[in-house]
Amino acid sequence: MNPSLCSSTRPITTRRDFLTRSAFGLGGLGLASLMQELGMAAEAPALSPLAPKQPPFAAKAKRVIHIFCEGGPSQVDTFDPKPALEKYHGKMADDVMKDYQKAAGEVASGMGRLSGKLQRSAFKFAKHGQSGMEISELFPKLATHADELCVIRSMHTKTSVHEPAQLVMNTGEFASVRPSMGSWAVYGLGTENQNLPGFVSLSPNGTTSSGDKQWSNAFLPAWCGGTGIPTKDPSVTKMIEHIRSGTTSLREQRRQLDLMRQMHEDFAQKHPGDALLEGRVSAFETAFRMQVEATDAFDLTREPKTMRDLYGDTEMGRQLMLARRLVERGVRFVQVYHNNWDTHDLNDERHRELCSAADQPLHALLTDLKQRDMLKDTLILWGGEFGRTPTSDNNDVAKKKGIGRDHNAGGFTMWMAGGGSKPGTVYGSTDDFGALAVENKVDVHDLHATILHLLGFDHEKLTYRYAGRDFRLTDVYGHIVKGVLS
């Protein structure tokens, strides 16, 4: 997968250079493509780099919806029940660890990572479905899909600091900005709809606490990058500003096209293989094409009332319904951000609120995709950058802080559904207290390798040459987790 195109070494762009390239080169190509579709241009546009591609191997998943719980959900309150926490509730972790010295060294070391008092879960767990999967009472609607879920209870990651851990989960690297897994998916597969971005990231404010690095293309071509969409205001014109020109009709724009095209061609002859130019051309072309497609795709009022009622008129409900509409229209990778899972205080109250906000929309998404026969080749991934400790944190009642849980990178839970994941499966485990992954441990690189495998790629061969080195999503790590494959 190594392209000949590498990073540009041209000097910093001048204002004249920028205006020439953006105003004339990019708009011309984008508008030309749009006019061709509308029957207003004679020549066909050049083949887009986003054109759909076949992966090297048979793929189980054609598209991905990644639901990212920013902050880190508590595994011991949601999908990883720990009866030992009930038994040792309120006892200091250091004292309890002594009772476990005869256990496996990994369990003992996992307990050694903890401080403070062990804190039981406030929520009851029950078995669901033919699989008997144990799920917390916080997810009553999602629990009805237990036989569709593939729960990984043995995730672990490199760091317990939010921003680096978020970068690792999204890009595989915590110290440097690297291409996100959505960008790698678009790089390898292209996208099925040339009128929409191949990679879309939905969040209330159109960004995250770490900025847009979570969906960066980094050194991959610009057309691989994610497009952040703010969803707080669900109207199309607020989510995508300036979706249409308020002053110039398409036919009037067509009169400008010949001059724009000629100037672009002149510039391209002087600067062949310009990576920045090609990326901006692709971005502007997509923007022009979105004038036709996005008004439909992002307009949730076009959904029947029964479907809007199923998802619910809430922030998460609208985001997940929009995610389904986008993947249905050929968008390759959609991220949905669910924020504020960093429960250092009031863990129980906030988990009730957050899980309640997510439960009905998650149930709706799985139901909807299954009804449309799309779940089988749509991979859904749910989870945060890490989990939370089985000990308590922030118990200062005077400052109105109740019992919370701290960050836990040593062991946490994520789940998948559809897209070739193994339904009704619980894979791996943490120690008796949920502190450390101990059985069938899954690193983030392993998760990424598995996702790429489901998309039809060998993670060791999907590479890009940059700065004299072949880079890949999994760096020099990662193994396919065969136990989660159907």
mmCIF file of N, CA and C in Angstrom, residues 167-279:
data_model
loop_
_atom_site.group_PDB
_atom_site.id
_atom_site.type_symbol
_atom_site.label_atom_id
_atom_site.label_comp_id
_atom_site.label_asym_id
_atom_site.label_seq_id
_atom_site.Cartn_x
_atom_site.Cartn_y
_atom_site.Cartn_z
ATOM 1 N N LEU A 167 -5.648 9.488 22.268
ATOM 2 C CA LEU A 167 -4.871 9.377 21.039
ATOM 3 C C LEU A 167 -4.515 7.927 20.754
ATOM 4 N N VAL A 168 -4.124 7.172 21.786
ATOM 5 C CA VAL A 168 -3.804 5.758 21.588
ATOM 6 C C VAL A 168 -5.010 5.012 21.039
ATOM 7 N N MET A 169 -6.176 5.237 21.650
ATOM 8 C CA MET A 169 -7.370 4.506 21.212
ATOM 9 C C MET A 169 -7.751 4.857 19.781
ATOM 10 N N ASN A 170 -7.518 6.096 19.384
ATOM 11 C CA ASN A 170 -7.935 6.525 18.053
ATOM 12 C C ASN A 170 -6.851 6.393 16.992
ATOM 13 N N THR A 171 -5.586 6.487 17.408
ATOM 14 C CA THR A 171 -4.498 6.506 16.418
ATOM 15 C C THR A 171 -3.414 5.467 16.660
ATOM 16 N N GLY A 172 -3.405 4.842 17.832
ATOM 17 C CA GLY A 172 -2.377 3.862 18.154
ATOM 18 C C GLY A 172 -1.114 4.460 18.737
ATOM 19 N N GLU A 173 -1.054 5.761 18.885
ATOM 20 C CA GLU A 173 0.158 6.436 19.375
ATOM 21 C C GLU A 173 -0.236 7.513 20.369
ATOM 22 N N PHE A 174 0.486 7.604 21.508
ATOM 23 C CA PHE A 174 0.107 8.581 22.523
ATOM 24 C C PHE A 174 1.028 9.794 22.583
ATOM 25 N N ALA A 175 2.205 9.718 21.970
ATOM 26 C CA ALA A 175 3.158 10.815 22.087
ATOM 27 C C ALA A 175 3.164 11.736 20.876
ATOM 28 N N SER A 176 2.773 11.249 19.720
ATOM 29 C CA SER A 176 2.798 12.034 18.485
ATOM 30 C C SER A 176 1.460 11.899 17.775
ATOM 31 N N VAL A 177 1.136 12.898 16.971
ATOM 32 C CA VAL A 177 -0.100 12.831 16.188
ATOM 33 C C VAL A 177 0.113 11.884 15.023
ATOM 34 N N ARG A 178 -0.698 10.869 14.963
ATOM 35 C CA ARG A 178 -0.636 9.870 13.896
ATOM 36 C C ARG A 178 -2.010 9.785 13.221
ATOM 37 N N PRO A 179 -2.086 9.166 12.056
ATOM 38 C CA PRO A 179 -3.393 9.006 11.403
ATOM 39 C C PRO A 179 -4.340 8.166 12.268
ATOM 40 N N SER A 180 -5.578 8.576 12.327
ATOM 41 C CA SER A 180 -6.584 7.839 13.086
ATOM 42 C C SER A 180 -7.007 6.594 12.336
ATOM 43 N N MET A 181 -7.644 5.673 13.063
ATOM 44 C CA MET A 181 -8.059 4.431 12.398
ATOM 45 C C MET A 181 -9.128 4.711 11.339
ATOM 46 N N GLY A 182 -9.929 5.755 11.533
ATOM 47 C CA GLY A 182 -10.873 6.128 10.485
ATOM 48 C C GLY A 182 -10.166 6.574 9.227
ATOM 49 N N SER A 183 -9.070 7.319 9.377
ATOM 50 C CA SER A 183 -8.290 7.749 8.218
ATOM 51 C C SER A 183 -7.635 6.566 7.522
ATOM 52 N N TRP A 184 -7.128 5.606 8.302
ATOM 53 C CA TRP A 184 -6.551 4.399 7.695
ATOM 54 C C TRP A 184 -7.614 3.617 6.922
ATOM 55 N N ALA A 185 -8.825 3.548 7.469
ATOM 56 C CA ALA A 185 -9.903 2.829 6.774
ATOM 57 C C ALA A 185 -10.224 3.488 5.439
ATOM 58 N N VAL A 186 -10.303 4.824 5.424
ATOM 59 C CA VAL A 186 -10.591 5.531 4.171
ATOM 60 C C VAL A 186 -9.418 5.420 3.210
ATOM 61 N N TYR A 187 -8.206 5.484 3.721
ATOM 62 C CA TYR A 187 -7.017 5.324 2.878
ATOM 63 C C TYR A 187 -7.034 3.969 2.168
ATOM 64 N N GLY A 188 -7.401 2.927 2.883
ATOM 65 C CA GLY A 188 -7.390 1.597 2.290
ATOM 66 C C GLY A 188 -8.602 1.269 1.450
ATOM 67 N N LEU A 189 -9.771 1.820 1.809
ATOM 68 C CA LEU A 189 -11.018 1.399 1.181
ATOM 69 C C LEU A 189 -11.696 2.481 0.342
ATOM 70 N N GLY A 190 -11.252 3.748 0.467
ATOM 71 C CA GLY A 190 -12.017 4.805 -0.179
ATOM 72 C C GLY A 190 -13.379 4.912 0.482
ATOM 73 N N THR A 191 -14.357 5.406 -0.244
ATOM 74 C CA THR A 191 -15.698 5.512 0.308
ATOM 75 C C THR A 191 -16.713 5.281 -0.799
ATOM 76 N N GLU A 192 -17.919 4.925 -0.426
ATOM 77 C CA GLU A 192 -18.924 4.524 -1.405
ATOM 78 C C GLU A 192 -19.785 5.683 -1.883
ATOM 79 N N ASN A 193 -19.607 6.863 -1.315
ATOM 80 C CA ASN A 193 -20.403 8.022 -1.717
ATOM 81 C C ASN A 193 -19.473 9.206 -1.907
ATOM 82 N N GLN A 194 -19.277 9.612 -3.147
ATOM 83 C CA GLN A 194 -18.356 10.698 -3.446
ATOM 84 C C GLN A 194 -18.914 12.074 -3.101
ATOM 85 N N ASN A 195 -20.175 12.115 -2.694
ATOM 86 C CA ASN A 195 -20.811 13.384 -2.366
ATOM 87 C C ASN A 195 -20.769 13.704 -0.872
ATOM 88 N N LEU A 196 -20.192 12.802 -0.080
ATOM 89 C CA LEU A 196 -20.055 13.003 1.352
ATOM 90 C C LEU A 196 -18.637 12.650 1.767
ATOM 91 N N PRO A 197 -18.150 13.196 2.883
ATOM 92 C CA PRO A 197 -16.823 12.796 3.348
ATOM 93 C C PRO A 197 -16.772 11.297 3.634
ATOM 94 N N GLY A 198 -15.609 10.707 3.468
ATOM 95 C CA GLY A 198 -15.464 9.283 3.760
ATOM 96 C C GLY A 198 -15.413 8.989 5.238
ATOM 97 N N PHE A 199 -15.073 9.985 6.045
ATOM 98 C CA PHE A 199 -14.887 9.819 7.480
ATOM 99 C C PHE A 199 -15.511 11.030 8.168
ATOM 100 N N VAL A 200 -16.521 10.791 8.994
ATOM 101 C CA VAL A 200 -17.245 11.859 9.669
ATOM 102 C C VAL A 200 -17.184 11.623 11.172
ATOM 103 N N SER A 201 -16.945 12.693 11.920
ATOM 104 C CA SER A 201 -16.904 12.613 13.373
ATOM 105 C C SER A 201 -17.963 13.530 13.950
ATOM 106 N N LEU A 202 -18.904 12.955 14.683
ATOM 107 C CA LEU A 202 -20.029 13.697 15.237
ATOM 108 C C LEU A 202 -19.796 13.951 16.725
ATOM 109 N N SER A 203 -19.869 15.200 17.116
ATOM 110 C CA SER A 203 -19.763 15.556 18.535
ATOM 111 C C SER A 203 -20.554 16.834 18.760
ATOM 112 N N PRO A 204 -21.028 17.051 19.981
ATOM 113 C CA PRO A 204 -21.892 18.209 20.215
ATOM 114 C C PRO A 204 -21.302 19.530 19.736
ATOM 115 N N ASN A 205 -20.005 19.753 19.988
ATOM 116 C CA ASN A 205 -19.383 21.022 19.609
ATOM 117 C C ASN A 205 -18.499 20.914 18.375
ATOM 118 N N GLY A 206 -18.490 19.781 17.714
ATOM 119 C CA GLY A 206 -17.672 19.608 16.524
ATOM 120 C C GLY A 206 -16.207 19.404 16.819
ATOM 121 N N THR A 207 -15.867 19.234 18.097
ATOM 122 C CA THR A 207 -14.484 18.984 18.489
ATOM 123 C C THR A 207 -14.504 18.221 19.803
ATOM 124 N N THR A 208 -13.327 17.957 20.379
ATOM 125 C CA THR A 208 -13.230 17.238 21.641
ATOM 126 C C THR A 208 -12.314 18.012 22.579
ATOM 127 N N SER A 209 -12.160 17.517 23.808
ATOM 128 C CA SER A 209 -11.261 18.169 24.759
ATOM 129 C C SER A 209 -9.823 18.128 24.271
ATOM 130 N N SER A 210 -9.523 17.217 23.367
ATOM 131 C CA SER A 210 -8.177 17.112 22.786
ATOM 132 C C SER A 210 -8.100 17.741 21.399
ATOM 133 N N GLY A 211 -9.130 18.448 20.987
ATOM 134 C CA GLY A 211 -9.149 19.015 19.648
ATOM 135 C C GLY A 211 -9.542 17.978 18.614
ATOM 136 N N ASP A 212 -9.116 18.193 17.369
ATOM 137 C CA ASP A 212 -9.508 17.300 16.283
ATOM 138 C C ASP A 212 -8.432 16.257 15.971
ATOM 139 N N LYS A 213 -7.472 16.075 16.880
ATOM 140 C CA LYS A 213 -6.422 15.084 16.642
ATOM 141 C C LYS A 213 -6.974 13.663 16.600
ATOM 142 N N GLN A 214 -8.160 13.467 17.195
ATOM 143 C CA GLN A 214 -8.740 12.125 17.223
ATOM 144 C C GLN A 214 -9.118 11.632 15.823
ATOM 145 N N TRP A 215 -9.383 12.544 14.910
ATOM 146 C CA TRP A 215 -9.745 12.121 13.548
ATOM 147 C C TRP A 215 -8.794 12.719 12.511
ATOM 148 N N SER A 216 -7.558 12.960 12.924
ATOM 149 C CA SER A 216 -6.559 13.538 12.027
ATOM 150 C C SER A 216 -6.077 12.523 10.993
ATOM 151 N N ASN A 217 -5.752 13.026 9.801
ATOM 152 C CA ASN A 217 -5.095 12.192 8.800
ATOM 153 C C ASN A 217 -3.581 12.223 8.962
ATOM 154 N N ALA A 218 -3.059 13.198 9.756
ATOM 155 C CA ALA A 218 -1.613 13.338 9.986
ATOM 156 C C ALA A 218 -0.879 13.376 8.651
ATOM 157 N N PHE A 219 -0.001 12.392 8.397
ATOM 158 C CA PHE A 219 0.784 12.402 7.160
ATOM 159 C C PHE A 219 0.117 11.647 6.018
ATOM 160 N N LEU A 220 -1.038 11.005 6.264
ATOM 161 C CA LEU A 220 -1.781 10.414 5.155
ATOM 162 C C LEU A 220 -2.328 11.539 4.276
ATOM 163 N N PRO A 221 -2.675 11.246 3.012
ATOM 164 C CA PRO A 221 -3.244 12.292 2.150
ATOM 165 C C PRO A 221 -4.431 12.986 2.808
ATOM 166 N N ALA A 222 -4.599 14.252 2.495
ATOM 167 C CA ALA A 222 -5.627 15.059 3.158
ATOM 168 C C ALA A 222 -7.029 14.486 2.977
ATOM 169 N N TRP A 223 -7.266 13.793 1.866
ATOM 170 C CA TRP A 223 -8.604 13.268 1.635
ATOM 171 C C TRP A 223 -8.966 12.125 2.588
ATOM 172 N N CYS A 224 -8.005 11.649 3.378
ATOM 173 C CA CYS A 224 -8.280 10.586 4.350
ATOM 174 C C CYS A 224 -8.784 11.134 5.678
ATOM 175 N N GLY A 225 -8.635 12.438 5.905
ATOM 176 C CA GLY A 225 -8.946 13.017 7.203
ATOM 177 C C GLY A 225 -10.431 13.026 7.513
ATOM 178 N N GLY A 226 -10.748 13.050 8.813
ATOM 179 C CA GLY A 226 -12.136 13.115 9.241
ATOM 180 C C GLY A 226 -12.690 14.524 9.160
ATOM 181 N N THR A 227 -13.997 14.619 9.047
ATOM 182 C CA THR A 227 -14.699 15.901 9.032
ATOM 183 C C THR A 227 -15.514 16.003 10.312
ATOM 184 N N GLY A 228 -15.156 16.960 11.176
ATOM 185 C CA GLY A 228 -15.896 17.148 12.420
ATOM 186 C C GLY A 228 -17.183 17.906 12.192
ATOM 187 N N ILE A 229 -18.282 17.369 12.715
ATOM 188 C CA ILE A 229 -19.599 17.980 12.551
ATOM 189 C C ILE A 229 -20.185 18.279 13.926
ATOM 190 N N PRO A 230 -20.506 19.548 14.231
ATOM 191 C CA PRO A 230 -21.172 19.862 15.499
ATOM 192 C C PRO A 230 -22.641 19.467 15.445
ATOM 193 N N THR A 231 -23.125 18.802 16.468
ATOM 194 C CA THR A 231 -24.486 18.259 16.423
ATOM 195 C C THR A 231 -25.406 18.860 17.475
ATOM 196 N N LYS A 232 -24.913 19.826 18.252
ATOM 197 C CA LYS A 232 -25.740 20.373 19.331
ATOM 198 C C LYS A 232 -27.034 20.956 18.778
ATOM 199 N N ASP A 233 -26.935 21.701 17.684
ATOM 200 C CA ASP A 233 -28.117 22.196 16.980
ATOM 201 C C ASP A 233 -28.346 21.279 15.785
ATOM 202 N N PRO A 234 -29.442 20.524 15.767
ATOM 203 C CA PRO A 234 -29.638 19.495 14.739
ATOM 204 C C PRO A 234 -30.048 20.006 13.365
ATOM 205 N N SER A 235 -30.221 21.320 13.196
ATOM 206 C CA SER A 235 -30.610 21.814 11.869
ATOM 207 C C SER A 235 -29.433 21.690 10.907
ATOM 208 N N VAL A 236 -29.728 21.414 9.653
ATOM 209 C CA VAL A 236 -28.690 21.189 8.655
ATOM 210 C C VAL A 236 -27.787 22.404 8.520
ATOM 211 N N THR A 237 -28.369 23.599 8.508
ATOM 212 C CA THR A 237 -27.579 24.802 8.287
ATOM 213 C C THR A 237 -26.659 25.114 9.461
ATOM 214 N N LYS A 238 -26.975 24.605 10.653
ATOM 215 C CA LYS A 238 -26.102 24.801 11.804
ATOM 216 C C LYS A 238 -25.006 23.738 11.839
ATOM 217 N N MET A 239 -25.352 22.509 11.461
ATOM 218 C CA MET A 239 -24.337 21.459 11.441
ATOM 219 C C MET A 239 -23.325 21.689 10.326
ATOM 220 N N ILE A 240 -23.808 22.177 9.176
ATOM 221 C CA ILE A 240 -22.927 22.442 8.041
ATOM 222 C C ILE A 240 -23.201 23.853 7.556
ATOM 223 N N GLU A 241 -22.408 24.799 8.005
ATOM 224 C CA GLU A 241 -22.621 26.188 7.622
ATOM 225 C C GLU A 241 -22.297 26.413 6.148
ATOM 226 N N HIS A 242 -22.999 27.346 5.553
ATOM 227 C CA HIS A 242 -22.762 27.739 4.160
ATOM 228 C C HIS A 242 -22.890 26.541 3.215
ATOM 229 N N ILE A 243 -23.890 25.678 3.478
ATOM 230 C CA ILE A 243 -24.057 24.493 2.646
ATOM 231 C C ILE A 243 -24.386 24.880 1.210
ATOM 232 N N ARG A 244 -25.005 26.023 1.032
ATOM 233 C CA ARG A 244 -25.277 26.521 -0.319
ATOM 234 C C ARG A 244 -24.867 27.988 -0.423
ATOM 235 N N SER A 245 -24.537 28.383 -1.624
ATOM 236 C CA SER A 245 -24.222 29.795 -1.856
ATOM 237 C C SER A 245 -25.505 30.612 -1.793
ATOM 238 N N GLY A 246 -25.437 31.719 -1.048
ATOM 239 C CA GLY A 246 -26.615 32.579 -0.948
ATOM 240 C C GLY A 246 -26.663 33.659 -2.016
ATOM 241 N N THR A 247 -25.642 33.713 -2.863
ATOM 242 C CA THR A 247 -25.570 34.805 -3.842
ATOM 243 C C THR A 247 -25.418 34.335 -5.280
ATOM 244 N N THR A 248 -24.894 33.139 -5.484
ATOM 245 C CA THR A 248 -24.551 32.717 -6.842
ATOM 246 C C THR A 248 -25.231 31.400 -7.168
ATOM 247 N N SER A 249 -25.965 31.371 -8.287
ATOM 248 C CA SER A 249 -26.620 30.141 -8.716
ATOM 249 C C SER A 249 -25.593 29.200 -9.329
ATOM 250 N N LEU A 250 -26.003 27.951 -9.483
ATOM 251 C CA LEU A 250 -25.100 26.965 -10.079
ATOM 252 C C LEU A 250 -24.734 27.368 -11.507
ATOM 253 N N ARG A 251 -25.700 27.884 -12.264
ATOM 254 C CA ARG A 251 -25.397 28.269 -13.655
ATOM 255 C C ARG A 251 -24.450 29.469 -13.703
ATOM 256 N N GLU A 252 -24.614 30.374 -12.760
ATOM 257 C CA GLU A 252 -23.690 31.506 -12.714
ATOM 258 C C GLU A 252 -22.280 31.039 -12.327
ATOM 259 N N GLN A 253 -22.228 30.087 -11.399
ATOM 260 C CA GLN A 253 -20.932 29.528 -11.046
ATOM 261 C C GLN A 253 -20.305 28.820 -12.247
ATOM 262 N N ARG A 254 -21.167 28.222 -13.077
ATOM 263 C CA ARG A 254 -20.662 27.491 -14.251
ATOM 264 C C ARG A 254 -19.916 28.431 -15.202
ATOM 265 N N ARG A 255 -20.339 29.696 -15.275
ATOM 266 C CA ARG A 255 -19.680 30.654 -16.163
ATOM 267 C C ARG A 255 -18.246 30.938 -15.699
ATOM 268 N N GLN A 256 -18.004 30.791 -14.420
ATOM 269 C CA GLN A 256 -16.662 31.014 -13.885
ATOM 270 C C GLN A 256 -15.754 29.788 -14.044
ATOM 271 N N LEU A 257 -16.375 28.680 -14.348
ATOM 272 C CA LEU A 257 -15.644 27.416 -14.294
ATOM 273 C C LEU A 257 -14.520 27.317 -15.319
ATOM 274 N N ASP A 258 -14.763 27.749 -16.535
ATOM 275 C CA ASP A 258 -13.740 27.613 -17.569
ATOM 276 C C ASP A 258 -12.455 28.342 -17.185
ATOM 277 N N LEU A 259 -12.602 29.564 -16.672
ATOM 278 C CA LEU A 259 -11.425 30.319 -16.244
ATOM 279 C C LEU A 259 -10.730 29.621 -15.076
ATOM 280 N N MET A 260 -11.504 29.170 -14.111
ATOM 281 C CA MET A 260 -10.925 28.475 -12.967
ATOM 282 C C MET A 260 -10.155 27.232 -13.396
ATOM 283 N N ARG A 261 -10.754 26.466 -14.308
ATOM 284 C CA ARG A 261 -10.118 25.223 -14.750
ATOM 285 C C ARG A 261 -8.807 25.528 -15.472
ATOM 286 N N GLN A 262 -8.836 26.528 -16.330
ATOM 287 C CA GLN A 262 -7.625 26.875 -17.071
ATOM 288 C C GLN A 262 -6.503 27.303 -16.119
ATOM 289 N N MET A 263 -6.833 28.113 -15.126
ATOM 290 C CA MET A 263 -5.814 28.571 -14.178
ATOM 291 C C MET A 263 -5.281 27.408 -13.339
ATOM 292 N N HIS A 264 -6.156 26.471 -12.987
ATOM 293 C CA HIS A 264 -5.685 25.295 -12.250
ATOM 294 C C HIS A 264 -4.714 24.476 -13.092
ATOM 295 N N GLU A 265 -5.074 24.264 -14.353
ATOM 296 C CA GLU A 265 -4.212 23.464 -15.215
ATOM 297 C C GLU A 265 -2.851 24.118 -15.396
ATOM 298 N N ASP A 266 -2.836 25.436 -15.520
ATOM 299 C CA ASP A 266 -1.562 26.149 -15.634
ATOM 300 C C ASP A 266 -0.730 25.967 -14.375
ATOM 301 N N PHE A 267 -1.365 26.068 -13.242
ATOM 302 C CA PHE A 267 -0.644 25.917 -11.974
ATOM 303 C C PHE A 267 -0.134 24.482 -11.808
ATOM 304 N N ALA A 268 -0.985 23.502 -12.160
ATOM 305 C CA ALA A 268 -0.595 22.100 -11.990
ATOM 306 C C ALA A 268 0.602 21.744 -12.866
ATOM 307 N N GLN A 269 0.704 22.340 -14.042
ATOM 308 C CA GLN A 269 1.854 22.072 -14.906
ATOM 309 C C GLN A 269 3.147 22.570 -14.281
ATOM 310 N N LYS A 270 3.077 23.664 -13.549
ATOM 311 C CA LYS A 270 4.269 24.225 -12.912
ATOM 312 C C LYS A 270 4.612 23.513 -11.607
ATOM 313 N N HIS A 271 3.619 22.888 -10.976
ATOM 314 C CA HIS A 271 3.828 22.236 -9.684
ATOM 315 C C HIS A 271 3.220 20.830 -9.708
ATOM 316 N N PRO A 272 3.772 19.911 -10.477
ATOM 317 C CA PRO A 272 3.197 18.555 -10.539
ATOM 318 C C PRO A 272 3.375 17.824 -9.218
ATOM 319 N N GLY A 273 2.401 16.977 -8.908
ATOM 320 C CA GLY A 273 2.496 16.158 -7.714
ATOM 321 C C GLY A 273 2.463 16.928 -6.416
ATOM 322 N N ASP A 274 1.774 18.045 -6.376
ATOM 323 C CA ASP A 274 1.705 18.870 -5.181
ATOM 324 C C ASP A 274 0.690 18.250 -4.210
ATOM 325 N N ALA A 275 1.180 17.699 -3.095
ATOM 326 C CA ALA A 275 0.302 16.997 -2.155
ATOM 327 C C ALA A 275 -0.712 17.941 -1.515
ATOM 328 N N LEU A 276 -0.271 19.151 -1.158
ATOM 329 C CA LEU A 276 -1.192 20.094 -0.538
ATOM 330 C C LEU A 276 -2.302 20.484 -1.497
ATOM 331 N N LEU A 277 -1.932 20.729 -2.755
ATOM 332 C CA LEU A 277 -2.926 21.105 -3.754
ATOM 333 C C LEU A 277 -3.932 19.984 -3.955
ATOM 334 N N GLU A 278 -3.429 18.760 -4.101
ATOM 335 C CA GLU A 278 -4.330 17.641 -4.358
ATOM 336 C C GLU A 278 -5.294 17.435 -3.190
ATOM 337 N N GLY A 279 -4.791 17.623 -1.950
ATOM 338 C CA GLY A 279 -5.670 17.473 -0.798
ATOM 339 C C GLY A 279 -6.749 18.536 -0.755
#
